[in-house]
Tab-separated table of C-alpha atoms and ligand atoms in Angstrom:
chain	number	residue	atom	x	y	z
N	1	MET	CA	-1.438	3.358	-19.249
N	2	ARG	CA	-0.647	-0.341	-19.261
N	3	ARG	CA	-3.399	-2.643	-18.070
N	4	PRO	CA	-3.013	-3.614	-14.399
N	5	VAL	CA	-2.249	-7.265	-13.877
N	6	VAL	CA	-2.272	-9.683	-10.971
N	7	LEU	CA	0.822	-11.641	-9.940
N	8	ILE	CA	0.610	-15.021	-8.209
N	9	THR	CA	3.746	-16.519	-6.664
N	10	GLY	CA	3.778	-20.212	-5.808
N	11	ALA	CA	1.111	-20.506	-8.467
N	12	SER	CA	1.659	-24.217	-9.059
N	13	GLY	CA	0.726	-25.043	-5.486
N	14	GLU	CA	-2.620	-26.065	-4.088
N	15	ILE	CA	-4.046	-22.589	-3.450
N	16	GLY	CA	-2.658	-21.378	-6.783
N	17	HIS	CA	-4.666	-24.011	-8.633
N	18	GLY	CA	-7.969	-22.803	-7.260
N	19	LEU	CA	-7.050	-19.146	-7.401
N	20	ILE	CA	-5.975	-19.140	-11.053
N	21	THR	CA	-9.196	-20.856	-12.059
N	22	ARG	CA	-11.316	-18.347	-10.138
N	23	LEU	CA	-9.414	-15.256	-11.310
N	24	ALA	CA	-9.478	-16.432	-14.913
N	25	ALA	CA	-13.238	-16.972	-14.681
N	26	ASP	CA	-13.669	-13.409	-13.366
N	27	GLY	CA	-11.512	-12.145	-16.224
N	28	ALA	CA	-10.906	-8.779	-14.555
N	29	ARG	CA	-7.098	-8.738	-14.879
N	30	PRO	CA	-4.520	-10.646	-16.892
N	31	ILE	CA	-2.703	-13.168	-14.678
N	32	LEU	CA	1.079	-13.521	-14.285
N	33	THR	CA	2.531	-16.443	-12.393
N	34	LEU	CA	5.889	-17.187	-10.814
N	35	ASP	CA	6.819	-20.628	-9.539
N	36	LEU	CA	9.804	-22.938	-9.546
N	37	LYS	CA	7.538	-25.580	-11.032
N	38	ALA	CA	5.847	-25.180	-14.404
N	39	LEU	CA	2.080	-24.865	-14.344
N	40	ASP	CA	-0.141	-27.767	-15.327
N	41	PRO	CA	-1.122	-27.334	-18.988
N	42	GLU	CA	-4.787	-26.685	-18.146
N	43	LEU	CA	-3.756	-23.788	-15.883
N	44	ARG	CA	-1.121	-22.519	-18.306
N	45	ARG	CA	-3.890	-21.779	-20.784
N	46	LEU	CA	-5.543	-19.429	-18.301
N	47	VAL	CA	-2.587	-17.144	-17.638
N	48	ALA	CA	-1.166	-14.287	-19.692
N	49	ARG	CA	2.442	-15.043	-18.815
N	50	GLU	CA	4.173	-17.731	-16.828
N	51	PHE	CA	7.581	-17.167	-15.235
N	52	VAL	CA	9.348	-20.324	-14.100
N	53	GLY	CA	11.810	-19.185	-11.463
N	54	SER	CA	12.445	-18.411	-7.827
N	55	ILE	CA	11.146	-15.600	-5.648
N	56	LEU	CA	14.731	-15.432	-4.385
N	57	ASP	CA	15.951	-14.447	-7.839
N	58	ARG	CA	15.761	-10.654	-7.945
N	59	THR	CA	16.461	-10.562	-11.681
N	60	VAL	CA	13.155	-12.309	-12.423
N	61	LEU	CA	11.330	-9.852	-10.197
N	62	GLU	CA	13.085	-6.916	-11.867
N	63	ARG	CA	12.074	-8.230	-15.268
N	64	ILE	CA	8.448	-8.451	-14.181
N	65	LEU	CA	8.664	-4.957	-12.694
N	66	SER	CA	9.990	-3.476	-15.907
N	67	GLU	CA	7.394	-5.136	-18.127
N	68	PHE	CA	4.150	-5.018	-16.145
N	69	GLU	CA	2.022	-2.763	-13.986
N	70	ILE	CA	0.944	-4.933	-11.104
N	71	ASP	CA	-1.637	-3.768	-8.606
N	72	LEU	CA	-2.492	-7.044	-6.906
N	73	ILE	CA	-0.162	-9.777	-5.663
N	74	PHE	CA	-1.037	-13.117	-4.110
N	75	HIS	CA	2.205	-14.242	-2.529
N	76	LEU	CA	1.581	-17.950	-2.070
N	77	ALA	CA	5.099	-19.366	-2.423
N	78	ALA	CA	6.233	-21.077	0.791
N	79	LEU	CA	8.004	-24.071	2.217
N	80	LEU	CA	5.587	-25.771	4.612
N	81	SER	CA	5.859	-26.852	8.208
N	82	THR	CA	6.966	-30.480	8.028
N	83	ARG	CA	9.474	-29.936	5.253
N	84	GLY	CA	10.785	-26.854	7.035
N	85	GLU	CA	11.865	-28.923	10.030
N	86	PHE	CA	14.268	-30.868	7.802
N	87	THR	CA	15.718	-27.760	6.134
N	88	PRO	CA	15.096	-24.831	8.485
N	89	VAL	CA	17.575	-22.459	6.870
N	90	THR	CA	16.089	-23.042	3.424
N	91	ALA	CA	12.621	-22.558	4.914
N	92	HIS	CA	13.733	-19.251	6.355
N	93	ARG	CA	15.202	-18.197	3.040
N	94	VAL	CA	12.049	-18.996	1.077
N	95	ASN	CA	9.497	-17.895	3.650
N	96	VAL	CA	11.200	-14.776	5.008
N	97	GLU	CA	13.690	-13.545	2.413
N	98	GLY	CA	11.243	-14.477	-0.348
N	99	THR	CA	8.480	-12.466	1.320
N	100	LEU	CA	10.839	-9.541	1.861
N	101	ASN	CA	11.655	-9.618	-1.868
N	102	LEU	CA	7.965	-9.538	-2.711
N	103	LEU	CA	7.282	-6.660	-0.345
N	104	GLU	CA	10.167	-4.679	-1.893
N	105	PHE	CA	8.842	-5.575	-5.319
N	106	ALA	CA	5.350	-4.383	-4.356
N	107	GLN	CA	6.741	-1.134	-2.960
N	108	HIS	CA	8.668	-0.510	-6.185
N	109	GLU	CA	5.552	-1.200	-8.251
N	110	ARG	CA	3.675	1.254	-6.032
N	111	GLN	CA	6.279	3.924	-6.655
N	112	SER	CA	6.670	3.174	-10.321
N	113	HIS	CA	3.000	3.401	-11.382
N	114	GLY	CA	1.729	5.491	-8.486
N	115	ARG	CA	-1.420	3.481	-7.805
N	116	PRO	CA	-2.175	1.288	-4.757
N	117	VAL	CA	-0.660	-2.193	-4.731
N	118	ALA	CA	-2.262	-4.845	-2.534
N	119	LEU	CA	-0.245	-7.827	-1.355
N	120	LEU	CA	-2.385	-10.715	-0.145
N	121	TYR	CA	-0.546	-13.086	2.130
N	122	PRO	CA	-1.605	-16.497	3.412
N	123	SER	CA	-0.292	-16.987	6.918
N	124	SER	CA	-1.197	-20.030	8.968
N	125	ILE	CA	-2.382	-21.541	12.238
N	126	ALA	CA	1.280	-22.567	12.511
N	127	ALA	CA	1.863	-19.003	13.740
N	128	TYR	CA	0.338	-20.166	17.049
N	129	GLY	CA	2.033	-22.247	19.682
N	130	LEU	CA	-0.022	-23.552	22.569
N	131	PRO	CA	2.081	-24.702	25.494
N	132	ASP	CA	0.268	-28.004	26.211
N	133	LEU	CA	-2.843	-30.068	25.463
N	134	ALA	CA	-4.638	-28.892	28.600
N	135	THR	CA	-4.362	-25.285	27.375
N	136	LYS	CA	-5.388	-26.325	23.875
N	137	SER	CA	-8.626	-27.894	25.084
N	138	ARG	CA	-9.344	-25.092	27.548
N	139	VAL	CA	-8.895	-22.245	25.041
N	140	ARG	CA	-11.014	-23.729	22.210
N	141	LYS	CA	-11.030	-20.743	19.792
N	142	VAL	CA	-7.770	-18.831	19.631
N	143	ARG	CA	-7.765	-15.097	18.905
N	144	GLU	CA	-5.222	-13.512	16.562
N	145	ASP	CA	-3.041	-11.892	19.189
N	146	ASP	CA	-2.906	-14.778	21.642
N	147	PHE	CA	-0.390	-17.631	21.846
N	148	ASN	CA	1.946	-16.213	19.194
N	149	GLN	CA	4.781	-18.560	20.137
N	150	PRO	CA	5.199	-20.888	17.158
N	151	SER	CA	7.034	-24.188	17.534
N	152	THR	CA	8.111	-24.658	13.903
N	153	MET	CA	10.471	-22.756	11.625
N	154	TYR	CA	7.547	-22.315	9.215
N	155	GLY	CA	5.375	-20.857	12.003
N	156	CYS	CA	8.171	-18.480	13.063
N	157	ASN	CA	8.600	-17.434	9.439
N	158	LYS	CA	4.878	-16.791	8.941
N	159	LEU	CA	4.559	-14.765	12.128
N	160	TYR	CA	7.576	-12.646	11.252
N	161	ALA	CA	6.448	-12.187	7.639
N	162	GLU	CA	3.178	-10.813	9.032
N	163	SER	CA	5.245	-8.237	10.923
N	164	LEU	CA	7.219	-7.408	7.813
N	165	GLY	CA	3.957	-6.822	5.970
N	166	ARG	CA	2.749	-4.548	8.731
N	167	TYR	CA	6.045	-2.644	8.604
N	168	TYR	CA	5.917	-2.155	4.834
N	169	SER	CA	2.325	-1.017	4.899
N	170	ARG	CA	2.527	1.350	7.866
N	171	HIS	CA	6.084	2.354	8.663
N	172	TYR	CA	8.301	1.727	5.628
N	173	LYS	CA	11.236	4.182	5.642
N	174	GLN	CA	9.511	6.245	8.307
N	175	LEU	CA	12.639	8.286	9.083
N	176	SER	CA	13.916	8.717	5.578
N	177	SER	CA	14.018	12.189	4.042
N	178	GLU	CA	13.233	10.647	0.674
N	179	ALA	CA	9.486	10.977	0.050
N	180	VAL	CA	7.545	7.691	0.257
N	181	SER	CA	4.613	8.164	-2.054
N	182	GLY	CA	2.285	5.548	-0.619
N	183	ARG	CA	2.969	2.177	0.927
N	184	VAL	CA	2.046	-1.410	0.121
N	185	ASP	CA	-1.473	-2.447	1.084
N	186	PHE	CA	-0.639	-5.653	2.990
N	187	ARG	CA	-3.554	-7.954	3.870
N	188	CYS	CA	-3.229	-11.347	5.493
N	189	VAL	CA	-5.344	-14.352	6.433
N	190	ARG	CA	-4.200	-17.023	8.826
N	191	PHE	CA	-5.416	-20.180	7.161
N	192	PRO	CA	-6.356	-23.386	8.920
N	193	GLY	CA	-5.484	-26.672	7.170
N	194	LEU	CA	-6.821	-26.486	3.620
N	195	ILE	CA	-8.371	-29.513	1.923
N	196	SER	CA	-8.557	-29.615	-1.834
N	197	ALA	CA	-10.360	-32.221	-3.887
N	198	VAL	CA	-8.239	-31.605	-6.963
N	199	THR	CA	-4.683	-31.489	-5.596
N	200	VAL	CA	-2.766	-33.334	-2.885
N	201	PRO	CA	-0.546	-31.381	-0.478
N	202	SER	CA	3.091	-32.076	0.252
N	203	GLY	CA	5.339	-31.044	3.094
N	204	GLY	CA	2.656	-29.820	5.492
N	205	THR	CA	1.652	-31.129	8.908
N	206	SER	CA	-2.094	-30.807	8.337
N	207	ASP	CA	-1.688	-33.152	5.347
N	208	TYR	CA	-3.199	-36.137	7.187
N	209	ALA	CA	-6.759	-34.994	6.441
N	210	PRO	CA	-6.427	-34.586	2.661
N	211	GLU	CA	-4.161	-37.664	2.468
N	212	MET	CA	-6.786	-39.778	4.223
N	213	ILE	CA	-9.535	-38.703	1.842
N	214	HIS	CA	-7.495	-39.035	-1.351
N	215	ALA	CA	-6.096	-42.449	-0.309
N	216	ALA	CA	-9.588	-43.793	0.356
N	217	ALA	CA	-10.894	-42.494	-2.969
N	218	GLU	CA	-7.994	-44.143	-4.780
N	219	GLY	CA	-8.666	-47.423	-2.986
N	220	ASN	CA	-5.398	-47.300	-1.000
N	221	GLY	CA	-4.959	-47.986	2.708
N	222	TYR	CA	-3.796	-45.090	4.896
N	223	ALA	CA	-1.913	-45.050	8.180
N	224	CYS	CA	-2.772	-41.669	9.673
N	225	PHE	CA	0.252	-40.063	11.352
N	226	VAL	CA	-1.712	-38.461	14.208
N	227	ARG	CA	-3.799	-39.617	17.167
N	228	GLU	CA	-7.505	-40.052	16.580
N	229	ASP	CA	-8.323	-37.214	19.002
N	230	THR	CA	-6.113	-34.665	17.198
N	231	ARG	CA	-8.115	-31.568	16.440
N	232	ILE	CA	-7.216	-28.535	14.339
N	233	PRO	CA	-9.350	-26.280	12.133
N	234	PHE	CA	-9.740	-27.023	8.434
N	235	MET	CA	-11.358	-25.406	5.429
N	236	ALA	CA	-12.396	-26.576	1.968
N	237	MET	CA	-10.124	-25.076	-0.691
N	238	PRO	CA	-12.853	-23.114	-2.523
N	239	ASP	CA	-13.568	-21.251	0.716
N	240	GLY	CA	-9.841	-20.540	1.136
N	241	VAL	CA	-9.655	-19.054	-2.344
N	242	GLU	CA	-12.850	-17.095	-1.743
N	243	ALA	CA	-11.407	-15.707	1.502
N	244	LEU	CA	-8.357	-14.322	-0.314
N	245	LEU	CA	-10.503	-12.762	-3.030
N	246	ARG	CA	-12.962	-11.279	-0.585
N	247	LEU	CA	-10.237	-9.771	1.556
N	248	ALA	CA	-8.568	-8.383	-1.585
N	249	ALA	CA	-11.839	-6.719	-2.599
N	250	ALA	CA	-12.703	-5.247	0.814
N	251	PRO	CA	-12.619	-1.443	1.085
N	252	ALA	CA	-9.535	-0.422	3.066
N	253	GLY	CA	-11.706	1.592	5.450
N	254	SER	CA	-13.553	-1.504	6.641
N	255	LEU	CA	-10.403	-3.290	7.784
N	256	THR	CA	-9.539	-2.978	11.451
N	257	ARG	CA	-6.529	-5.297	11.352
N	258	GLN	CA	-4.032	-6.629	8.881
N	259	VAL	CA	-4.001	-10.250	9.982
N	260	TYR	CA	-7.264	-12.186	10.171
N	261	ASN	CA	-8.080	-15.675	11.394
N	262	VAL	CA	-10.391	-17.652	9.140
N	263	GLY	CA	-11.940	-20.997	9.998
N	264	ALA	CA	-14.709	-23.285	8.798
N	265	PHE	CA	-14.824	-26.554	10.766
N	266	ALA	CA	-12.649	-28.203	13.372
N	267	PRO	CA	-13.050	-31.987	13.389
N	268	SER	CA	-10.866	-34.517	15.163
N	269	ALA	CA	-8.894	-36.922	12.963
N	270	GLY	CA	-11.324	-39.654	14.097
N	271	GLU	CA	-14.322	-37.604	12.916
N	272	ILE	CA	-12.671	-37.097	9.538
N	273	ARG	CA	-12.071	-40.845	9.318
N	274	SER	CA	-15.783	-41.535	10.046
N	275	LEU	CA	-16.883	-39.257	7.205
N	276	VAL	CA	-14.372	-40.828	4.834
N	277	VAL	CA	-15.524	-44.333	5.751
N	278	LYS	CA	-19.156	-43.304	5.260
N	279	ALA	CA	-18.330	-42.258	1.685
N	280	PHE	CA	-15.886	-45.083	0.971
N	281	PRO	CA	-16.960	-48.055	3.121
N	282	ALA	CA	-13.990	-50.171	1.971
N	283	ALA	CA	-11.496	-47.575	3.222
N	284	ASN	CA	-8.760	-49.008	5.418
N	285	ILE	CA	-7.622	-46.174	7.700
N	286	THR	CA	-5.532	-46.824	10.776
N	287	PHE	CA	-3.897	-44.493	13.293
N	288	GLU	CA	-0.130	-44.788	13.695
N	289	PRO	CA	0.952	-41.511	15.280
N	290	ASP	CA	4.342	-40.089	14.409
N	291	LEU	CA	5.212	-38.572	17.750
N	292	LYS	CA	7.280	-35.774	16.262
N	293	ARG	CA	4.654	-34.525	13.816
N	294	GLN	CA	2.021	-35.057	16.508
N	295	GLY	CA	4.076	-32.775	18.742
N	296	ILE	CA	3.683	-29.975	16.207
N	297	LEU	CA	-0.073	-30.476	15.861
N	298	ASP	CA	-0.497	-30.467	19.626
N	299	THR	CA	0.779	-26.862	19.645
N	300	TRP	CA	-1.679	-25.724	16.962
N	301	PRO	CA	-5.076	-24.465	18.112
N	302	GLY	CA	-8.131	-26.715	18.144
N	303	ASP	CA	-10.073	-23.898	16.485
N	304	VAL	CA	-9.767	-20.203	15.682
N	305	ASP	CA	-11.875	-17.174	16.507
N	306	ASP	CA	-12.596	-15.506	13.160
N	307	THR	CA	-15.066	-12.902	14.395
N	308	ALA	CA	-13.000	-10.027	12.973
N	309	ALA	CA	-12.931	-11.475	9.423
N	310	ARG	CA	-16.689	-12.093	9.490
N	311	ARG	CA	-17.380	-8.591	10.766
N	312	ASP	CA	-14.891	-6.547	8.711
N	313	TRP	CA	-15.041	-8.132	5.275
N	314	GLY	CA	-17.929	-10.546	5.359
N	315	PHE	CA	-15.966	-13.772	5.547
N	316	ALA	CA	-18.563	-16.565	5.406
N	317	PRO	CA	-17.383	-20.046	4.408
N	318	LYS	CA	-19.831	-21.916	2.230
N	319	TYR	CA	-18.837	-25.360	3.481
N	320	GLY	CA	-19.282	-26.661	7.010
N	321	LEU	CA	-17.889	-30.123	7.791
N	322	GLU	CA	-20.750	-32.231	6.399
N	323	ALA	CA	-21.251	-30.059	3.322
N	324	ALA	CA	-17.509	-29.967	2.602
N	325	PHE	CA	-17.635	-33.742	2.293
N	326	SER	CA	-21.010	-34.252	0.641
N	327	ASP	CA	-21.081	-31.271	-1.728
N	328	TYR	CA	-17.413	-30.712	-2.571
N	329	LEU	CA	-14.805	-33.267	-1.513
N	330	ILE	CA	-16.466	-36.594	-2.173
N	331	PRO	CA	-18.104	-35.871	-5.561
N	332	THR	CA	-15.061	-34.005	-6.909
N	333	ILE	CA	-12.556	-36.579	-5.661
N	334	ARG	CA	-14.622	-39.487	-7.043
N	335	ASP	CA	-14.614	-37.723	-10.370
N	336	ARG	CA	-10.847	-37.086	-10.209
N	337	TYR	CA	-9.929	-40.744	-9.656
N	338	ARG	CA	-12.549	-42.042	-12.050
N	339	LYS	CA	-10.895	-39.998	-14.797
N	340	ALA	CA	-7.338	-40.901	-13.750
U	401	LIG	N1	-0.990	-26.634	5.970
U	401	LIG	C1	0.189	-26.024	6.505
U	401	LIG	C2	1.140	-27.022	7.020
U	401	LIG	O1	0.691	-28.041	7.458
U	401	LIG	C3	-0.177	-25.114	7.633
U	401	LIG	O2	-0.356	-23.841	7.151
U	401	LIG	O3	2.310	-26.767	7.030
């Protein structure tokens, strides 16, 4: 029997960075990666095999299928919410067709080696769409099945990809006479905005928070593209990575749903600015809202109800707002720019 390996798509992205480091430290499975962009050299050293290519290219996936026995997939590749509004059809292709390819791939792996295959999928608060600010402030913590009316192509794609995952794991080929020997084990978290101290995001709408922090640490001014009172949930990247790993490790019997909210803190943009200025007193941060991007954020929830994740698989973020800054973001970011 070949040794089971883990596949990470979109591995060069922000979550991929943290995930590769954590998985390599655990050392339980060799790591394969697939991304359009080559990995940074320090990550490249940690993986068994790197494929540079697209999730839309079936030949790459077929090659991986023929060479490896994969039992765990983190499908991170995506085109985010701001970028998706400029190229909606491309966003759909990457986010929906790409996910469909990965689900098919996972199903084929399942059939080919006969053991369970888990596909871990990061969905997003973009899957929600609140109708107006009055509703947003009234609701406070949104539950998974409420307000599923996304306003962005990315949000539509994420919500639909969740349904695809549910279909593959519960109903795939339900009427076919051909025997389906087990289905994909699809598990999904809806992430809030993620803030990493070691990478900077691109193409997202929650990017104002990490951009503000990184700009201040670099000694650059920053014009924040949202109103000071804008509030959405955020999480420190190590807790995001931990959430994926914990959900992957949870016994199937303990899971009561396939899509779980996860949250950690939900500050306004003004509160984030105050913490940044406390750490970097020379920071020059102003608010110059971009009404269009603001419009998207106004439809995203102010916070999420993650009771189910805490109950079913012990989700427990290590970093609250203050600790995320004092114990993770500020010291790590200072170090990053000192070295640069
Ligand atoms: N961070 C993502 C974005 O802003 C949301 O999942 O697009």
